[in-house]
Amino acid sequence: MLNPLTLSNFKKAALAGSVMLLVVFGVGVVLKATVDNLLYWDATAAAESWARYVAENVTDIEEIAGGAQPSAQSMAFLIRTQQIRHVFGFEIINLYGNIQLSSDGSKISNVRGSVHSEIAANAAALGRPIISVKEGTPPVRPKYYSVAYLPVTVDGSPRAIVAAYVDVSEQREHFRNAFLLAALALCLLIGGAVGIPTIAWYRRTKEKQQADRRIRYLAHHDALTGLSNRAQLIEKLELALAVLSLRGGSLAVHFIDLDHFKEVNDTLGHDGGDFLLKTIAERLRAVTRVEDVVARLGGDEFVVVQTGIASKDQAESFAHRLVSAATAPIALKDQQIAATISLGIALAPVDGTSPERLLKSADLALYRSKADGRNCIRFFLPEMDAALLARIALEKSLRDAVLNESFILHYQPVFEISGHNLIGFEALIRLPAADGTLIPPLTFIPIAEELRLIDKIGAWVLKEACKAATTWPEPLTVAVNLSPAQFKTGNVSATVASALKASGLAPQRLELEITETLLLGNSEFIMKELQTIKAMGVAIVMDDFGTGYSSLSYLWRFPFDKIKIDRSFMQGFDTSGRDAETVVKTIIALGRELKMRVTVEGVETARQVEFLDGADADQVQGYFFGRPVPASEIEAGILTNFQEPHPTKPAVSIHKAGAPMVKLVATN
Ligand code: C2E
Ligand code: MG
Ligand code: MG
């Protein structure tokens, strides 16, 4: 179909063509008129001069016109003149138009008025020559010739008419050639004047059309992979849904996201990342049918629309085909890349009847597949909507809190088992929610890690905790939890050093709690970081011990200052009795052997305290002794106790009934 632009271009081209034709036609007409005119004047001049020549030399012309025989002298002259200036014939006519003497170029005949010429009579009546140019048929007559009827006057009055037949073929040819050349030059000139701008305009139009086509292509395609882009995906999905509403059936929208693409991009560089995306795009295209849609929505997100399906199973098996295609190893230079993908599926019409809703449903399913550890396929479920809203709200609160540094730190006391002296606090972060409640760290820390906000949060916690600890009496310590993700950027030791420097806290009063997941990779870099921190005088603590993978192997890899036995053991103590007791005692004994202090976490009941009194642990922490509280609520209590120190117990002391002397207010 022609678009309006093409149509107007077509009109312009037609107009330019018509102008050119008009110019050529006009030049042709002018050429013919000019040639005819010149020929007329030339023929007139030739006929006139011939007639005059005859009139001057044929003294008895009046007599001849009157019907007399020419004199011998005149006849000899007339015979000679027959060939003058292409005159191939002549007539001497009386004033009434009756031809008396006629020559056809080879012989002279005495006609004596037997033939009448109306034109000659007219020329006589008008008293001026009548000349016409005619076309003849060789060899009877020349191709072009002129006939001139010329009145011959003697003493001012006409006496006879002399008609001369002049061959003008040669002149005509000559004029025509000269003018043809001129016309050609004129045409070329006009052609140049009109044609060059026309060609330039045509080329520009062509280029513009090409650019327009490219723009239209880019408006509907992804520039890197050539797949449909979001706009075209929505258009095609709309069409497929319209067909669905008429004919029934179902379609599936597969939302695909490459796992850890950013890391791939960081490792392989931009070109490597692009190569991976292009290869995956080709593979997705290869396993789909022509009527299916494959689109790239930007970044590492792809969407495949599978049309004409009859069941959910069909969508699932196709999703598996997409996964196998996309995750097959890809060779890049001398490396093999093995990408994994997460995939979410939404079905029409059950999960949505508009492109937007379907894409959202598929995206939610993809989101679930990522939350479930990536590298898996998930179908959309209606309850995912609410989960997404909650997640969006949480992400917003998290970003706001990072921006405004509006996190809250709570501090949970840690006590020595023997004498139950307070020895410090563990800093535990909370995120204030919009409704005024506090969101616990286990809910938002993984998201902060995913959003790469953990570095900023970690640095803030360190800074705040060190600052708070400087307000506590010495040698009370502060323990800060570190996420493994913080070590990825490689500036933990620097952050620790700057927090210590800014607060002025003695490094011996800071403890950093890490979990064994940090040591999983057995990275030399992490070991170095930990050693650097330890060398500053800061204690390194193995947190949540006993819950991880192969806990024991990590203990000899790094000289930890302390092991914290995970709170799940205390929770199990009341239900599984002796088994938990045995495990806890074994871990304590292990700590002893490795010269590491041991803290038991999650102590909640008097029974647990009683058991721990008999065990050989060093420290305890748990609701029984004190819940995490805001800094403002502990400082007053500590100060009070330190202002009036107990003679035998320098630190804040508690009694076994679980009522600490410091005012500790539970928050969770
Ligand atoms: P964790 O380091 O093992 O901290 C102890 C957790 O046990 C705290 O939970 C604390 O409130 C809870 N707890 C203490 N005593 C008891 C008890 O007697 N019974 C029970 N049931 N729980 C008790 P919280 O504050 O929710 O923190 C959970 C985890 O979040 C922490 O476990 C730690 O791994 C992480 N976390 C907390 N703050 C931070 C932080 O600033 N940065 C990082 N990266 N992680 C943090
Ligand atoms: Mg901890
Ligand atoms: Mg712990």
mmCIF file of C-alpha atoms in Angstrom, residues 317-598:
data_model
loop_
_atom_site.group_PDB
_atom_site.id
_atom_site.type_symbol
_atom_site.label_atom_id
_atom_site.label_comp_id
_atom_site.label_asym_id
_atom_site.label_seq_id
_atom_site.Cartn_x
_atom_site.Cartn_y
_atom_site.Cartn_z
ATOM 1 C CA SER A 317 6.910 -28.534 27.753
ATOM 2 C CA PHE A 318 7.526 -25.626 25.366
ATOM 3 C CA ALA A 319 9.033 -23.637 28.260
ATOM 4 C CA HIS A 320 11.428 -26.531 28.860
ATOM 5 C CA ARG A 321 12.420 -26.424 25.198
ATOM 6 C CA LEU A 322 13.098 -22.712 25.470
ATOM 7 C CA VAL A 323 15.218 -23.313 28.562
ATOM 8 C CA SER A 324 17.270 -26.070 26.909
ATOM 9 C CA ALA A 325 17.811 -23.931 23.831
ATOM 10 C CA ALA A 326 18.903 -20.878 25.794
ATOM 11 C CA THR A 327 21.085 -22.686 28.304
ATOM 12 C CA ALA A 328 23.055 -24.947 25.980
ATOM 13 C CA PRO A 329 26.752 -23.965 26.275
ATOM 14 C CA ILE A 330 27.844 -21.082 24.091
ATOM 15 C CA ALA A 331 31.379 -20.923 22.736
ATOM 16 C CA LEU A 332 32.938 -17.493 22.885
ATOM 17 C CA LYS A 333 36.589 -17.281 21.819
ATOM 18 C CA ASP A 334 38.225 -20.000 23.896
ATOM 19 C CA GLN A 335 35.571 -19.962 26.625
ATOM 20 C CA GLN A 336 32.332 -21.855 27.148
ATOM 21 C CA ILE A 337 29.513 -19.800 28.598
ATOM 22 C CA ALA A 338 26.768 -21.707 30.356
ATOM 23 C CA ALA A 339 23.967 -19.242 30.997
ATOM 24 C CA THR A 340 20.906 -20.168 33.017
ATOM 25 C CA ILE A 341 17.525 -18.522 32.708
ATOM 26 C CA SER A 342 14.490 -17.925 34.875
ATOM 27 C CA LEU A 343 11.131 -18.229 33.170
ATOM 28 C CA GLY A 344 7.598 -17.107 34.102
ATOM 29 C CA ILE A 345 4.483 -18.232 32.221
ATOM 30 C CA ALA A 346 1.067 -16.587 31.957
ATOM 31 C CA LEU A 347 -1.805 -18.129 30.021
ATOM 32 C CA ALA A 348 -4.505 -16.311 28.086
ATOM 33 C CA PRO A 349 -7.351 -15.931 28.698
ATOM 34 C CA VAL A 350 -7.127 -17.237 32.309
ATOM 35 C CA ASP A 351 -4.290 -14.996 33.499
ATOM 36 C CA GLY A 352 -5.208 -11.956 31.430
ATOM 37 C CA THR A 353 -6.969 -10.843 28.271
ATOM 38 C CA SER A 354 -4.923 -7.736 27.480
ATOM 39 C CA PRO A 355 -1.231 -7.629 26.478
ATOM 40 C CA GLU A 356 -0.366 -5.454 29.485
ATOM 41 C CA ARG A 357 -2.068 -7.746 31.991
ATOM 42 C CA LEU A 358 -0.571 -10.875 30.451
ATOM 43 C CA LEU A 359 2.931 -9.440 30.440
ATOM 44 C CA LYS A 360 2.495 -8.358 34.034
ATOM 45 C CA SER A 361 1.264 -11.819 35.037
ATOM 46 C CA ALA A 362 4.166 -13.490 33.232
ATOM 47 C CA ASP A 363 6.586 -11.024 34.831
ATOM 48 C CA LEU A 364 5.170 -11.863 38.261
ATOM 49 C CA ALA A 365 5.652 -15.548 37.566
ATOM 50 C CA LEU A 366 9.222 -14.790 36.465
ATOM 51 C CA TYR A 367 9.708 -12.864 39.650
ATOM 52 C CA ARG A 368 8.621 -15.912 41.623
ATOM 53 C CA SER A 369 11.022 -18.108 39.691
ATOM 54 C CA LYS A 370 13.873 -15.725 40.566
ATOM 55 C CA ALA A 371 12.820 -15.617 44.216
ATOM 56 C CA ASP A 372 12.794 -19.430 44.232
ATOM 57 C CA GLY A 373 16.501 -19.457 43.422
ATOM 58 C CA ARG A 374 16.482 -18.716 39.674
ATOM 59 C CA ASN A 375 17.083 -21.301 36.915
ATOM 60 C CA CYS A 376 13.491 -22.532 37.130
ATOM 61 C CA ILE A 377 10.056 -22.214 35.512
ATOM 62 C CA ARG A 378 6.991 -20.846 37.321
ATOM 63 C CA PHE A 379 3.363 -20.346 36.260
ATOM 64 C CA PHE A 380 1.462 -17.236 37.282
ATOM 65 C CA LEU A 381 -0.777 -17.595 40.335
ATOM 66 C CA PRO A 382 -3.383 -14.973 41.338
ATOM 67 C CA GLU A 383 -1.814 -14.456 44.811
ATOM 68 C CA MET A 384 1.386 -13.186 43.134
ATOM 69 C CA ASP A 385 -0.246 -9.791 42.625
ATOM 70 C CA ALA A 386 -0.396 -9.061 46.337
ATOM 71 C CA ALA A 387 3.154 -10.344 46.807
ATOM 72 C CA LEU A 388 4.385 -7.998 44.097
ATOM 73 C CA LEU A 389 2.713 -4.966 45.648
ATOM 74 C CA ALA A 390 4.286 -5.823 48.987
ATOM 75 C CA ARG A 391 7.680 -6.258 47.350
ATOM 76 C CA ILE A 392 7.401 -2.946 45.515
ATOM 77 C CA ALA A 393 6.494 -1.173 48.767
ATOM 78 C CA LEU A 394 9.403 -2.855 50.532
ATOM 79 C CA GLU A 395 11.874 -1.874 47.832
ATOM 80 C CA LYS A 396 10.676 1.703 48.052
ATOM 81 C CA SER A 397 11.021 1.804 51.854
ATOM 82 C CA LEU A 398 14.479 0.315 51.483
ATOM 83 C CA ARG A 399 15.656 2.856 48.919
ATOM 84 C CA ASP A 400 14.175 5.714 50.961
ATOM 85 C CA ALA A 401 15.884 4.465 54.103
ATOM 86 C CA VAL A 402 19.248 4.273 52.313
ATOM 87 C CA LEU A 403 18.766 7.772 50.944
ATOM 88 C CA ASN A 404 17.691 9.291 54.251
ATOM 89 C CA GLU A 405 19.752 6.988 56.510
ATOM 90 C CA SER A 406 16.542 6.263 58.379
ATOM 91 C CA PHE A 407 17.311 2.685 59.451
ATOM 92 C CA ILE A 408 17.163 1.934 63.157
ATOM 93 C CA LEU A 409 19.691 -0.081 65.122
ATOM 94 C CA HIS A 410 18.619 -2.151 68.067
ATOM 95 C CA TYR A 411 21.146 -3.540 70.502
ATOM 96 C CA GLN A 412 20.842 -6.911 72.218
ATOM 97 C CA PRO A 413 22.982 -7.476 75.298
ATOM 98 C CA VAL A 414 25.533 -10.291 75.476
ATOM 99 C CA PHE A 415 26.510 -11.643 78.872
ATOM 100 C CA GLU A 416 29.307 -13.669 80.331
ATOM 101 C CA ILE A 417 27.980 -16.947 81.668
ATOM 102 C CA SER A 418 30.115 -16.971 84.771
ATOM 103 C CA GLY A 419 28.983 -14.048 86.876
ATOM 104 C CA HIS A 420 26.500 -13.015 84.207
ATOM 105 C CA ASN A 421 28.319 -9.784 83.549
ATOM 106 C CA LEU A 422 27.311 -7.684 80.558
ATOM 107 C CA ILE A 423 30.151 -7.680 78.097
ATOM 108 C CA GLY A 424 28.608 -5.884 75.138
ATOM 109 C CA PHE A 425 25.819 -5.678 72.596
ATOM 110 C CA GLU A 426 25.023 -6.995 69.155
ATOM 111 C CA ALA A 427 23.769 -4.334 66.736
ATOM 112 C CA LEU A 428 20.678 -5.524 64.833
ATOM 113 C CA ILE A 429 19.199 -3.440 62.080
ATOM 114 C CA ARG A 430 15.497 -2.658 61.518
ATOM 115 C CA LEU A 431 13.757 -0.907 58.646
ATOM 116 C CA PRO A 432 10.919 1.451 59.613
ATOM 117 C CA ALA A 433 7.858 0.715 57.435
ATOM 118 C CA ALA A 434 5.396 3.325 56.197
ATOM 119 C CA ASP A 435 2.831 2.161 58.778
ATOM 120 C CA GLY A 436 5.257 2.770 61.670
ATOM 121 C CA THR A 437 6.138 -0.892 62.285
ATOM 122 C CA LEU A 438 9.698 -2.191 62.079
ATOM 123 C CA ILE A 439 10.631 -4.620 59.310
ATOM 124 C CA PRO A 440 13.044 -7.358 60.534
ATOM 125 C CA PRO A 441 16.437 -7.766 58.795
ATOM 126 C CA LEU A 442 15.784 -11.284 57.515
ATOM 127 C CA THR A 443 12.970 -9.786 55.382
ATOM 128 C CA PHE A 444 14.885 -6.943 53.795
ATOM 129 C CA ILE A 445 18.602 -7.842 53.900
ATOM 130 C CA PRO A 446 18.343 -10.362 50.996
ATOM 131 C CA ILE A 447 16.505 -7.727 48.949
ATOM 132 C CA ALA A 448 19.095 -5.104 49.857
ATOM 133 C CA GLU A 449 21.727 -7.570 48.612
ATOM 134 C CA GLU A 450 19.830 -8.072 45.380
ATOM 135 C CA LEU A 451 19.400 -4.333 44.864
ATOM 136 C CA ARG A 452 23.077 -3.818 45.650
ATOM 137 C CA LEU A 453 22.255 -1.535 48.534
ATOM 138 C CA ILE A 454 23.939 -3.720 51.118
ATOM 139 C CA ASP A 455 27.289 -1.904 50.918
ATOM 140 C CA LYS A 456 25.765 1.406 51.855
ATOM 141 C CA ILE A 457 23.634 -0.167 54.574
ATOM 142 C CA GLY A 458 26.597 -2.111 55.980
ATOM 143 C CA ALA A 459 28.775 0.989 56.094
ATOM 144 C CA TRP A 460 26.027 2.911 57.844
ATOM 145 C CA VAL A 461 25.552 0.135 60.457
ATOM 146 C CA LEU A 462 29.281 0.060 61.167
ATOM 147 C CA LYS A 463 29.474 3.821 61.530
ATOM 148 C CA GLU A 464 26.401 4.046 63.778
ATOM 149 C CA ALA A 465 27.297 1.033 65.933
ATOM 150 C CA CYS A 466 30.860 2.260 66.548
ATOM 151 C CA LYS A 467 29.547 5.714 67.396
ATOM 152 C CA ALA A 468 26.996 4.244 69.848
ATOM 153 C CA ALA A 469 29.645 2.032 71.473
ATOM 154 C CA THR A 470 31.831 5.058 72.251
ATOM 155 C CA THR A 471 29.041 6.275 74.547
ATOM 156 C CA TRP A 472 29.129 3.025 76.523
ATOM 157 C CA PRO A 473 31.573 2.395 79.338
ATOM 158 C CA GLU A 474 34.759 0.565 78.421
ATOM 159 C CA PRO A 475 35.389 -2.234 77.714
ATOM 160 C CA LEU A 476 31.811 -2.971 76.527
ATOM 161 C CA THR A 477 31.921 -4.320 72.967
ATOM 162 C CA VAL A 478 29.675 -3.940 69.959
ATOM 163 C CA ALA A 479 29.101 -6.768 67.470
ATOM 164 C CA VAL A 480 28.166 -5.898 63.877
ATOM 165 C CA ASN A 481 26.826 -8.429 61.347
ATOM 166 C CA LEU A 482 28.367 -8.456 57.884
ATOM 167 C CA SER A 483 26.695 -9.815 54.785
ATOM 168 C CA PRO A 484 28.806 -11.906 52.381
ATOM 169 C CA ALA A 485 27.651 -9.557 49.613
ATOM 170 C CA GLN A 486 29.576 -6.718 51.262
ATOM 171 C CA PHE A 487 32.836 -8.492 50.497
ATOM 172 C CA LYS A 488 32.133 -8.591 46.768
ATOM 173 C CA THR A 489 33.066 -4.963 46.258
ATOM 174 C CA GLY A 490 36.222 -5.477 48.279
ATOM 175 C CA ASN A 491 36.292 -2.494 50.570
ATOM 176 C CA VAL A 492 35.087 -3.972 53.873
ATOM 177 C CA SER A 493 38.435 -3.496 55.645
ATOM 178 C CA ALA A 494 38.516 0.126 54.496
ATOM 179 C CA THR A 495 34.939 0.681 55.671
ATOM 180 C CA VAL A 496 35.766 -0.834 59.062
ATOM 181 C CA ALA A 497 38.872 1.312 59.397
ATOM 182 C CA SER A 498 36.975 4.468 58.532
ATOM 183 C CA ALA A 499 34.145 3.668 60.999
ATOM 184 C CA LEU A 500 36.719 3.146 63.757
ATOM 185 C CA LYS A 501 38.546 6.312 62.846
ATOM 186 C CA ALA A 502 35.399 8.429 62.628
ATOM 187 C CA SER A 503 34.073 7.231 65.995
ATOM 188 C CA GLY A 504 37.376 6.908 67.822
ATOM 189 C CA LEU A 505 36.328 3.476 69.117
ATOM 190 C CA ALA A 506 39.152 1.151 70.152
ATOM 191 C CA PRO A 507 39.321 -1.732 67.627
ATOM 192 C CA GLN A 508 39.304 -4.252 70.506
ATOM 193 C CA ARG A 509 35.755 -3.157 71.301
ATOM 194 C CA LEU A 510 34.454 -4.092 67.848
ATOM 195 C CA GLU A 511 33.414 -7.588 66.794
ATOM 196 C CA LEU A 512 32.405 -8.510 63.259
ATOM 197 C CA GLU A 513 30.031 -11.416 62.771
ATOM 198 C CA ILE A 514 30.249 -13.347 59.529
ATOM 199 C CA THR A 515 28.537 -16.561 58.465
ATOM 200 C CA GLU A 516 30.089 -19.599 56.855
ATOM 201 C CA THR A 517 28.504 -18.806 53.478
ATOM 202 C CA LEU A 518 31.189 -16.128 53.192
ATOM 203 C CA LEU A 519 33.878 -18.812 53.264
ATOM 204 C CA LEU A 520 32.121 -21.097 50.797
ATOM 205 C CA GLY A 521 34.099 -19.913 47.820
ATOM 206 C CA ASN A 522 37.357 -20.296 49.750
ATOM 207 C CA SER A 523 38.408 -17.030 48.187
ATOM 208 C CA GLU A 524 41.918 -15.837 48.913
ATOM 209 C CA PHE A 525 40.717 -12.290 48.686
ATOM 210 C CA ILE A 526 38.162 -12.775 51.473
ATOM 211 C CA MET A 527 40.751 -14.445 53.681
ATOM 212 C CA LYS A 528 43.045 -11.475 53.142
ATOM 213 C CA GLU A 529 40.303 -9.027 54.002
ATOM 214 C CA LEU A 530 39.524 -10.928 57.217
ATOM 215 C CA GLN A 531 43.201 -11.046 58.130
ATOM 216 C CA THR A 532 43.554 -7.306 57.519
ATOM 217 C CA ILE A 533 40.579 -6.621 59.770
ATOM 218 C CA LYS A 534 41.844 -8.989 62.449
ATOM 219 C CA ALA A 535 45.259 -7.345 62.281
ATOM 220 C CA MET A 536 43.607 -4.037 63.209
ATOM 221 C CA GLY A 537 42.608 -5.650 66.508
ATOM 222 C CA VAL A 538 38.981 -6.249 65.577
ATOM 223 C CA ALA A 539 37.524 -9.644 66.603
ATOM 224 C CA ILE A 540 36.104 -11.933 63.894
ATOM 225 C CA VAL A 541 33.143 -14.050 64.974
ATOM 226 C CA MET A 542 31.598 -17.093 63.272
ATOM 227 C CA ASP A 543 27.854 -16.451 63.590
ATOM 228 C CA ASP A 544 24.975 -18.951 63.411
ATOM 229 C CA PHE A 545 27.387 -21.837 63.786
ATOM 230 C CA GLY A 546 25.990 -25.290 63.173
ATOM 231 C CA THR A 547 23.414 -24.393 60.547
ATOM 232 C CA GLY A 548 25.463 -24.232 57.407
ATOM 233 C CA TYR A 549 27.001 -26.700 55.017
ATOM 234 C CA SER A 550 30.059 -28.377 56.514
ATOM 235 C CA SER A 551 30.593 -26.128 59.462
ATOM 236 C CA LEU A 552 33.595 -27.837 60.967
ATOM 237 C CA SER A 553 35.819 -27.429 57.949
ATOM 238 C CA TYR A 554 35.551 -23.659 58.174
ATOM 239 C CA LEU A 555 36.743 -23.436 61.737
ATOM 240 C CA TRP A 556 40.350 -24.275 60.987
ATOM 241 C CA ARG A 557 40.487 -22.158 57.867
ATOM 242 C CA PHE A 558 40.448 -18.953 59.838
ATOM 243 C CA PRO A 559 41.427 -18.188 63.459
ATOM 244 C CA PHE A 560 38.027 -16.960 64.646
ATOM 245 C CA ASP A 561 37.912 -15.195 67.994
ATOM 246 C CA LYS A 562 34.486 -16.489 68.783
ATOM 247 C CA ILE A 563 31.858 -18.990 67.680
ATOM 248 C CA LYS A 564 28.160 -18.207 68.158
ATOM 249 C CA ILE A 565 26.057 -21.358 68.363
ATOM 250 C CA ASP A 566 22.929 -20.812 66.312
ATOM 251 C CA ARG A 567 19.722 -20.164 68.215
ATOM 252 C CA SER A 568 18.005 -23.156 66.594
ATOM 253 C CA PHE A 569 19.921 -25.419 69.018
ATOM 254 C CA MET A 570 18.356 -23.711 72.016
ATOM 255 C CA GLN A 571 14.945 -23.902 70.349
ATOM 256 C CA GLY A 572 15.492 -27.618 69.889
ATOM 257 C CA PHE A 573 16.714 -28.007 73.453
ATOM 258 C CA ASP A 574 13.219 -27.967 74.971
ATOM 259 C CA THR A 575 11.824 -30.463 72.472
ATOM 260 C CA SER A 576 14.654 -32.809 71.601
ATOM 261 C CA GLY A 577 16.287 -32.686 75.037
ATOM 262 C CA ARG A 578 19.508 -34.629 75.344
ATOM 263 C CA ASP A 579 20.384 -34.647 71.644
ATOM 264 C CA ALA A 580 20.573 -30.843 71.505
ATOM 265 C CA GLU A 581 22.473 -30.879 74.786
ATOM 266 C CA THR A 582 25.062 -33.252 73.304
ATOM 267 C CA VAL A 583 25.492 -31.191 70.132
ATOM 268 C CA VAL A 584 25.850 -27.916 72.076
ATOM 269 C CA LYS A 585 28.354 -29.473 74.471
ATOM 270 C CA THR A 586 30.343 -30.896 71.545
ATOM 271 C CA ILE A 587 30.526 -27.509 69.822
ATOM 272 C CA ILE A 588 31.610 -25.888 73.105
ATOM 273 C CA ALA A 589 34.334 -28.498 73.512
ATOM 274 C CA LEU A 590 35.440 -27.894 69.912
ATOM 275 C CA GLY A 591 35.679 -24.169 70.625
ATOM 276 C CA ARG A 592 37.768 -24.892 73.692
ATOM 277 C CA GLU A 593 40.155 -27.018 71.649
ATOM 278 C CA LEU A 594 40.462 -24.328 68.971
ATOM 279 C CA LYS A 595 40.925 -21.616 71.615
ATOM 280 C CA MET A 596 37.814 -19.816 70.461
ATOM 281 C CA ARG A 597 35.278 -18.337 72.836
ATOM 282 C CA VAL A 598 31.753 -19.733 72.490
#
